[in-house]
């Protein structure tokens, strides 16, 4: 198993930036592909982006492509989500997730393809 704890959420103005971090503990971090999801009130949890086990591949939702960047540091057991040019519609609880294998035949973009989840961190984009 792996335990995930997100941090870095908060209130930011439109156009601003914020970096979320996810710290993992438990099994070897590099065994896991990692993903970020978000959930706004009344909405389903939606895919934001994912990074493969050693960080060679990244994939993003169209809604954040060019604005958000995922990175990981396997030596520090962390994965980060750098968010730039934030919009009010980015307001949500953000979750990191771990998949107990690499991407597989297709990019893991759905909730069931991840095995472990953090508790989430709130991001609010508002003036």
Backbone as a chain_set.jsonl record, in Angstrom:
{"seq": "XXXXXXXXXXXXXXXXXXXXXXXXXXXXXXXXXXXXXXXXXXXXXXXXXXXXXXXXXXXXXXXXXXXXXXXXXXXXXXXXXXXXXXXXXXXXXXXXXXXXXXXXXXXXXXXXXXXXXXXXXXXXXXX", "coords": {"N": [[0.825, -1.196, 0.0], [0.246, 2.346, -0.376], [0.439, 5.53, 1.079], [-1.025, 8.702, 0.695], [-0.613, 12.191, 0.813], [-1.834, 15.306, 0.258], [-0.857, 18.742, -0.251], [-0.646, 22.359, -0.192], [-2.795, 23.705, -1.268], [-5.154, 26.485, -1.573], [-6.301, 29.92, -1.564], [-6.393, 31.798, -4.497], [-5.901, 34.445, -6.842], [-7.581, 34.999, -9.99], [-5.644, 34.192, -12.84], [-3.395, 33.797, -11.397], [-0.866, 31.692, -9.782], [-0.225, 28.415, -8.46], [1.189, 25.794, -6.572], [0.726, 22.444, -6.045], [1.491, 19.762, -3.855], [2.185, 16.307, -3.356], [2.776, 13.958, -1.035], [4.16, 10.79, -0.651], [4.039, 7.712, 1.114], [5.098, 4.493, 2.254], [5.093, 1.788, 0.17], [7.602, 1.346, -2.434], [7.987, 4.279, -4.167], [8.474, 4.688, -6.89], [7.258, 2.57, -8.082], [4.758, 3.261, -8.83], [2.516, 4.719, -11.116], [1.366, 8.068, -11.273], [-1.372, 10.272, -10.644], [-3.382, 13.254, -11.035], [-6.453, 14.504, -9.963], [-9.583, 16.312, -9.886], [-12.346, 17.74, -8.104], [-15.231, 19.505, -8.242], [-17.881, 21.139, -6.404], [-20.869, 19.312, -6.646], [-20.128, 18.104, -8.956], [-18.694, 15.356, -10.836], [-15.686, 13.556, -10.028], [-12.891, 14.581, -11.821], [-10.431, 13.978, -14.33], [-7.179, 15.361, -14.298], [-4.376, 15.214, -14.872], [-1.563, 13.017, -15.579], [1.365, 11.119, -14.729], [4.003, 9.028, -15.695], [5.786, 6.187, -14.264], [8.61, 6.758, -13.981], [8.592, 9.273, -14.853], [8.811, 9.826, -17.567], [6.736, 10.106, -19.298], [3.936, 12.192, -19.732], [0.581, 13.303, -19.411], [-2.242, 15.328, -20.106], [-5.445, 16.706, -19.23], [-7.518, 18.329, -21.616], [-8.52, 20.722, -20.709], [-6.621, 21.795, -19.029], [-4.243, 21.741, -20.286], [-1.152, 23.084, -21.218], [-1.247, 24.94, -19.2], [-0.989, 23.679, -16.735], [1.435, 21.668, -15.037], [2.815, 18.542, -14.401], [5.066, 16.994, -12.206], [7.558, 14.77, -10.844], [9.445, 13.516, -8.077], [11.253, 10.942, -7.482], [13.159, 10.273, -5.623], [12.465, 11.739, -3.442], [9.945, 10.944, -2.982], [7.684, 12.335, -3.941], [5.086, 14.009, -5.772], [4.197, 16.652, -7.901], [2.005, 19.371, -8.778], [2.068, 21.916, -10.808], [0.385, 24.859, -11.234], [-0.609, 27.254, -13.435], [-1.799, 30.453, -14.665], [-4.404, 30.466, -13.563], [-7.933, 29.872, -13.444], [-11.305, 30.809, -12.539], [-12.896, 28.552, -12.93], [-11.211, 26.508, -12.319], [-11.463, 26.014, -9.695], [-11.73, 23.723, -7.115], [-11.634, 20.649, -5.205], [-8.56, 19.127, -5.07], [-7.058, 16.068, -5.877], [-4.479, 13.695, -5.372], [-3.44, 10.629, -6.855], [-2.54, 7.177, -6.93], [-1.386, 4.646, -9.059], [-1.083, 1.223, -9.17], [0.797, 0.172, -11.001], [2.312, 0.677, -14.22], [1.363, 2.872, -16.96], [0.106, 1.155, -18.835], [-1.837, -0.095, -21.609], [-3.177, 2.147, -22.388], [-3.589, 5.649, -21.675], [-4.02, 6.294, -18.294], [-6.883, 7.657, -17.345], [-9.131, 7.668, -15.818], [-11.072, 7.376, -12.801], [-11.379, 4.662, -11.749], [-9.023, 3.434, -12.528], [-7.04, 3.943, -10.797], [-5.496, 3.163, -7.701], [-5.014, 4.078, -5.116], [-5.703, 6.88, -3.033], [-5.347, 10.308, -2.039], [-6.479, 12.601, 0.543], [-7.222, 15.019, -0.422], [-6.98, 18.511, -1.391], [-8.052, 21.828, -1.072], [-8.569, 24.104, -3.681], [-9.133, 27.379, -4.489], [-10.128, 29.702, -6.785], [-10.445, 32.968, -7.072], [-11.404, 36.398, -7.144]], "CA": [[0.0, 0.0, 0.0], [0.908, 3.642, -0.326], [-0.382, 6.59, 1.666], [-0.826, 9.94, -0.046], [-1.05, 13.398, 1.512], [-1.695, 16.508, -0.561], [-0.688, 20.027, 0.417], [-0.391, 23.476, -1.093], [-3.996, 24.378, -1.733], [-5.436, 27.783, -0.984], [-7.051, 30.904, -2.338], [-5.531, 32.512, -5.438], [-6.66, 35.279, -7.768], [-7.517, 34.577, -11.393], [-4.372, 34.508, -13.469], [-2.296, 33.466, -10.496], [-0.245, 30.366, -9.824], [-0.217, 27.649, -7.223], [1.8, 24.479, -6.728], [0.287, 21.405, -5.121], [2.409, 18.653, -3.643], [1.627, 15.07, -2.826], [3.827, 13.151, -0.416], [3.794, 9.379, -0.569], [4.765, 6.856, 2.045], [4.697, 3.105, 2.113], [5.895, 1.019, -0.772], [8.511, 2.086, -3.302], [7.2, 5.264, -4.906], [8.664, 4.544, -8.333], [6.409, 1.484, -8.577], [3.425, 3.781, -9.094], [2.15, 5.87, -11.93], [0.647, 9.012, -10.426], [-2.326, 11.132, -11.33], [-4.092, 14.301, -10.315], [-7.863, 14.676, -10.295], [-10.22, 17.378, -9.126], [-13.792, 17.609, -7.973], [-15.948, 20.702, -7.838], [-19.167, 20.79, -5.793], [-21.911, 18.891, -7.556], [-19.556, 17.473, -10.155], [-17.918, 14.135, -10.649], [-14.236, 13.726, -9.986], [-12.415, 14.596, -13.193], [-9.005, 13.803, -14.578], [-6.382, 16.555, -14.581], [-3.15, 14.816, -15.548], [-0.904, 11.837, -15.066], [2.787, 10.994, -15.029], [4.395, 7.631, -15.606], [6.558, 5.806, -13.087], [9.873, 7.489, -13.832], [8.386, 10.629, -15.313], [9.122, 10.046, -18.985], [5.512, 10.434, -20.017], [2.925, 12.992, -19.056], [-0.624, 13.52, -20.217], [-3.1, 16.287, -19.426], [-6.768, 17.013, -19.75], [-7.504, 19.481, -22.515], [-8.876, 21.933, -19.967], [-5.471, 22.336, -18.293], [-3.049, 21.607, -21.117], [-0.458, 24.353, -21.429], [-1.284, 25.74, -17.974], [-0.594, 22.847, -15.596], [2.568, 20.773, -15.268], [3.047, 17.52, -13.376], [6.438, 16.493, -12.089], [7.743, 13.875, -9.706], [10.802, 13.3, -7.579], [11.184, 9.609, -6.871], [14.061, 10.229, -4.475], [11.779, 12.388, -2.319], [8.593, 10.369, -2.891], [6.69, 13.391, -4.113], [4.605, 14.413, -7.088], [3.73, 18.03, -7.81], [1.156, 19.905, -9.841], [2.266, 23.353, -10.961], [-0.795, 25.4, -11.906], [-0.445, 28.646, -13.842], [-2.944, 31.072, -15.358], [-5.585, 29.839, -12.968], [-9.241, 30.421, -13.776], [-12.316, 30.439, -11.53], [-13.386, 27.192, -13.164], [-10.261, 25.546, -11.755], [-11.806, 25.835, -8.296], [-12.118, 22.339, -6.834], [-10.731, 19.875, -4.349], [-7.605, 18.405, -5.912], [-6.631, 14.796, -5.301], [-3.495, 12.889, -6.076], [-3.787, 9.218, -6.878], [-1.46, 6.281, -7.335], [-1.786, 3.454, -9.8], [-0.119, 0.201, -8.765], [1.473, -0.315, -12.192], [2.526, 1.812, -15.11], [0.177, 3.301, -17.696], [-0.577, 0.086, -19.551], [-2.084, 0.083, -23.048], [-3.761, 3.456, -22.643], [-3.345, 6.615, -20.613], [-5.003, 6.126, -17.218], [-7.565, 8.94, -17.177], [-10.378, 7.498, -15.089], [-10.94, 7.075, -11.378], [-11.171, 3.239, -11.42], [-7.691, 2.944, -12.906], [-6.116, 4.287, -9.72], [-5.702, 2.268, -6.576], [-4.89, 4.766, -3.841], [-6.084, 8.291, -3.128], [-5.183, 11.188, -0.91], [-7.693, 13.191, 1.092], [-7.568, 16.191, -1.209], [-6.671, 19.852, -0.93], [-8.961, 22.784, -1.719], [-8.043, 25.224, -4.464], [-10.18, 28.338, -4.812], [-9.648, 30.779, -7.654], [-11.451, 34.009, -6.947], [-10.909, 37.741, -6.853]], "C": [[0.858, 1.244, 0.0], [-0.068, 4.641, 0.266], [-0.006, 7.91, 1.006], [-1.381, 11.12, 0.737], [-0.758, 14.61, 0.63], [-1.497, 17.737, 0.317], [-0.529, 21.11, -0.64], [-1.612, 24.194, -1.618], [-4.197, 25.724, -1.051], [-6.255, 28.647, -1.909], [-6.071, 31.672, -3.226], [-6.408, 33.314, -6.391], [-6.593, 34.711, -9.18], [-6.242, 35.068, -12.056], [-3.167, 34.155, -12.637], [-1.818, 32.035, -10.646], [-0.274, 29.727, -8.446], [0.44, 26.31, -7.528], [1.296, 23.544, -5.635], [1.36, 20.326, -5.022], [1.673, 17.469, -3.073], [2.79, 14.233, -2.319], [3.334, 11.727, -0.244], [4.647, 8.656, 0.455], [4.248, 5.442, 1.908], [5.635, 2.373, 1.18], [6.721, 1.934, -1.669], [7.732, 2.979, -4.261], [7.305, 5.067, -6.407], [7.902, 3.354, -8.917], [5.073, 1.99, -9.105], [3.429, 4.849, -10.174], [1.263, 6.763, -11.066], [-0.287, 9.881, -11.254], [-2.852, 12.213, -10.412], [-5.515, 14.381, -10.871], [-8.393, 15.86, -9.515], [-11.725, 17.163, -9.12], [-14.375, 18.903, -7.44], [-17.291, 20.29, -7.247], [-20.214, 20.444, -6.845], [-21.436, 18.196, -8.81], [-18.877, 16.161, -9.814], [-16.426, 14.472, -10.594], [-13.705, 13.604, -11.411], [-10.889, 14.554, -13.253], [-8.347, 15.144, -14.88], [-5.125, 16.183, -15.373], [-2.536, 13.608, -14.895], [0.553, 11.827, -15.505], [3.183, 9.547, -14.804], [5.41, 7.428, -14.479], [7.854, 6.581, -12.908], [9.812, 8.847, -14.508], [8.671, 10.888, -16.776], [7.901, 10.469, -19.786], [4.571, 11.206, -19.12], [1.742, 13.163, -19.999], [-1.577, 14.378, -19.409], [-4.483, 16.343, -20.05], [-6.672, 18.261, -20.623], [-7.728, 20.786, -21.756], [-7.687, 22.566, -19.241], [-4.198, 22.312, -19.115], [-2.452, 22.972, -21.403], [-0.442, 25.251, -20.216], [-0.755, 24.975, -16.76], [0.563, 21.94, -15.999], [2.723, 19.817, -14.087], [4.52, 17.141, -13.394], [6.519, 15.569, -10.884], [9.211, 13.793, -9.348], [10.781, 11.975, -6.832], [12.124, 9.46, -5.686], [13.395, 10.809, -3.23], [10.351, 11.882, -2.14], [7.502, 11.431, -2.997], [6.298, 13.546, -5.577], [3.975, 15.787, -6.919], [2.847, 18.376, -9.001], [1.334, 21.417, -9.836], [1.116, 23.892, -11.8], [-0.586, 26.884, -12.177], [-1.707, 29.147, -14.536], [-4.263, 30.501, -14.853], [-6.853, 30.612, -13.285], [-10.234, 30.056, -12.676], [-12.832, 29.019, -11.709], [-12.4, 26.109, -12.738], [-10.534, 25.283, -10.277], [-12.356, 24.434, -8.054], [-11.26, 21.816, -5.689], [-9.853, 19.037, -5.275], [-7.069, 17.186, -5.161], [-5.45, 14.233, -6.082], [-3.854, 11.417, -5.906], [-2.615, 8.407, -7.399], [-2.032, 5.041, -8.001], [-0.699, 2.422, -9.612], [0.48, -0.548, -9.953], [1.668, 0.883, -13.094], [1.269, 2.057, -15.952], [-0.585, 2.141, -18.313], [-0.792, 0.459, -21.009], [-2.654, 1.457, -23.38], [-3.489, 4.365, -21.453], [-4.417, 6.447, -19.538], [-5.651, 7.454, -16.857], [-8.835, 8.842, -16.337], [-10.121, 7.059, -13.656], [-10.669, 5.591, -11.106], [-9.767, 2.714, -11.743], [-6.632, 3.286, -11.867], [-6.505, 3.535, -8.457], [-5.706, 2.965, -5.223], [-5.107, 6.258, -4.049], [-5.702, 9.039, -1.865], [-6.523, 11.761, -0.481], [-8.113, 14.454, 0.365], [-7.151, 17.495, -0.561], [-7.48, 20.851, -1.745], [-8.174, 23.861, -2.45], [-9.22, 26.11, -4.843], [-9.573, 29.475, -5.604], [-10.739, 31.843, -7.689], [-10.773, 35.335, -6.66], [-11.604, 38.319, -5.623]], "O": [[2.043, 1.202, 0.332], [-1.264, 4.598, -0.019], [1.17, 8.199, 0.786], [-2.491, 11.054, 1.264], [0.392, 14.902, 0.301], [-1.916, 17.766, 1.474], [-0.31, 20.827, -1.818], [-1.489, 25.185, -2.337], [-3.51, 26.061, -0.087], [-6.824, 28.18, -2.896], [-5.036, 32.142, -2.751], [-7.527, 32.908, -6.706], [-5.638, 34.012, -9.522], [-5.817, 36.207, -11.859], [-2.036, 34.207, -13.12], [-2.283, 31.279, -11.498], [-0.339, 30.403, -7.419], [0.265, 25.758, -8.615], [1.429, 23.831, -4.446], [2.047, 20.025, -5.998], [0.661, 17.617, -2.388], [3.676, 13.849, -3.083], [2.229, 11.492, 0.246], [5.827, 8.958, 0.631], [3.109, 5.217, 1.499], [6.846, 2.353, 1.397], [6.549, 3.153, -1.654], [6.926, 2.503, -5.06], [6.324, 5.26, -7.125], [7.908, 3.159, -10.132], [4.336, 1.245, -9.753], [4.245, 5.77, -10.149], [0.502, 6.274, -10.23], [-0.017, 10.179, -12.417], [-2.781, 12.111, -9.188], [-5.737, 14.332, -12.081], [-7.739, 16.356, -8.597], [-12.292, 16.507, -9.993], [-14.055, 19.339, -6.335], [-17.791, 19.207, -7.551], [-20.417, 21.184, -7.806], [-22.239, 17.751, -9.63], [-18.534, 15.894, -8.662], [-15.985, 15.525, -11.052], [-14.022, 12.651, -12.122], [-10.183, 15.024, -12.361], [-8.89, 15.96, -15.625], [-4.848, 16.77, -16.419], [-2.928, 13.212, -13.797], [0.926, 12.437, -16.507], [2.752, 8.917, -13.839], [5.833, 8.384, -13.828], [8.167, 7.016, -11.8], [10.837, 9.497, -14.714], [8.764, 12.042, -17.194], [8.023, 11.114, -20.827], [4.426, 10.922, -17.931], [1.892, 13.165, -21.22], [-1.72, 14.201, -18.199], [-4.664, 16.065, -21.235], [-5.84, 19.137, -20.385], [-7.185, 21.828, -22.124], [-7.738, 23.741, -18.878], [-3.17, 22.821, -18.669], [-3.16, 23.904, -21.784], [0.299, 26.234, -20.191], [-0.146, 25.562, -15.866], [0.659, 21.502, -17.145], [2.757, 20.235, -12.93], [5.131, 16.989, -14.452], [5.649, 15.588, -10.013], [10.094, 13.974, -10.187], [10.341, 11.905, -5.685], [11.905, 8.604, -4.829], [13.715, 10.422, -2.106], [9.632, 12.338, -1.25], [6.529, 11.422, -2.243], [7.075, 13.254, -6.486], [3.304, 16.056, -5.923], [2.928, 17.767, -10.068], [0.812, 22.11, -8.963], [0.893, 23.45, -12.927], [-0.408, 27.673, -11.249], [-2.566, 28.363, -14.94], [-5.125, 30.105, -15.637], [-6.847, 31.839, -13.383], [-10.018, 29.083, -11.954], [-13.169, 28.355, -10.728], [-12.72, 24.921, -12.792], [-9.899, 24.417, -9.676], [-13.317, 24.009, -8.696], [-10.297, 22.454, -5.265], [-10.351, 18.331, -6.152], [-6.686, 17.259, -3.994], [-5.427, 14.289, -7.311], [-4.493, 11.026, -4.929], [-1.809, 8.884, -8.198], [-3.029, 4.473, -7.555], [0.474, 2.698, -9.861], [0.645, -1.767, -9.905], [1.234, 1.988, -12.766], [0.216, 1.489, -15.662], [-1.816, 2.15, -18.313], [-0.025, 1.236, -21.578], [-2.616, 1.88, -24.535], [-3.193, 3.894, -20.355], [-5.607, 6.459, -19.851], [-5.059, 8.277, -16.157], [-9.54, 9.836, -16.165], [-9.094, 6.455, -13.343], [-9.796, 5.284, -10.295], [-9.383, 1.647, -11.264], [-5.458, 2.955, -12.039], [-7.683, 3.305, -8.185], [-6.339, 2.486, -4.282], [-4.75, 6.823, -5.084], [-5.728, 8.486, -0.765], [-7.564, 11.451, -1.061], [-9.244, 14.912, 0.521], [-6.988, 17.578, 0.657], [-7.579, 20.731, -2.966], [-7.239, 24.448, -1.907], [-10.188, 25.647, -5.445], [-8.629, 30.129, -5.16], [-11.81, 31.64, -8.261], [-9.721, 35.395, -6.025], [-11.316, 39.447, -5.223]]}, "num_chains": 1, "name": "protein.A"}
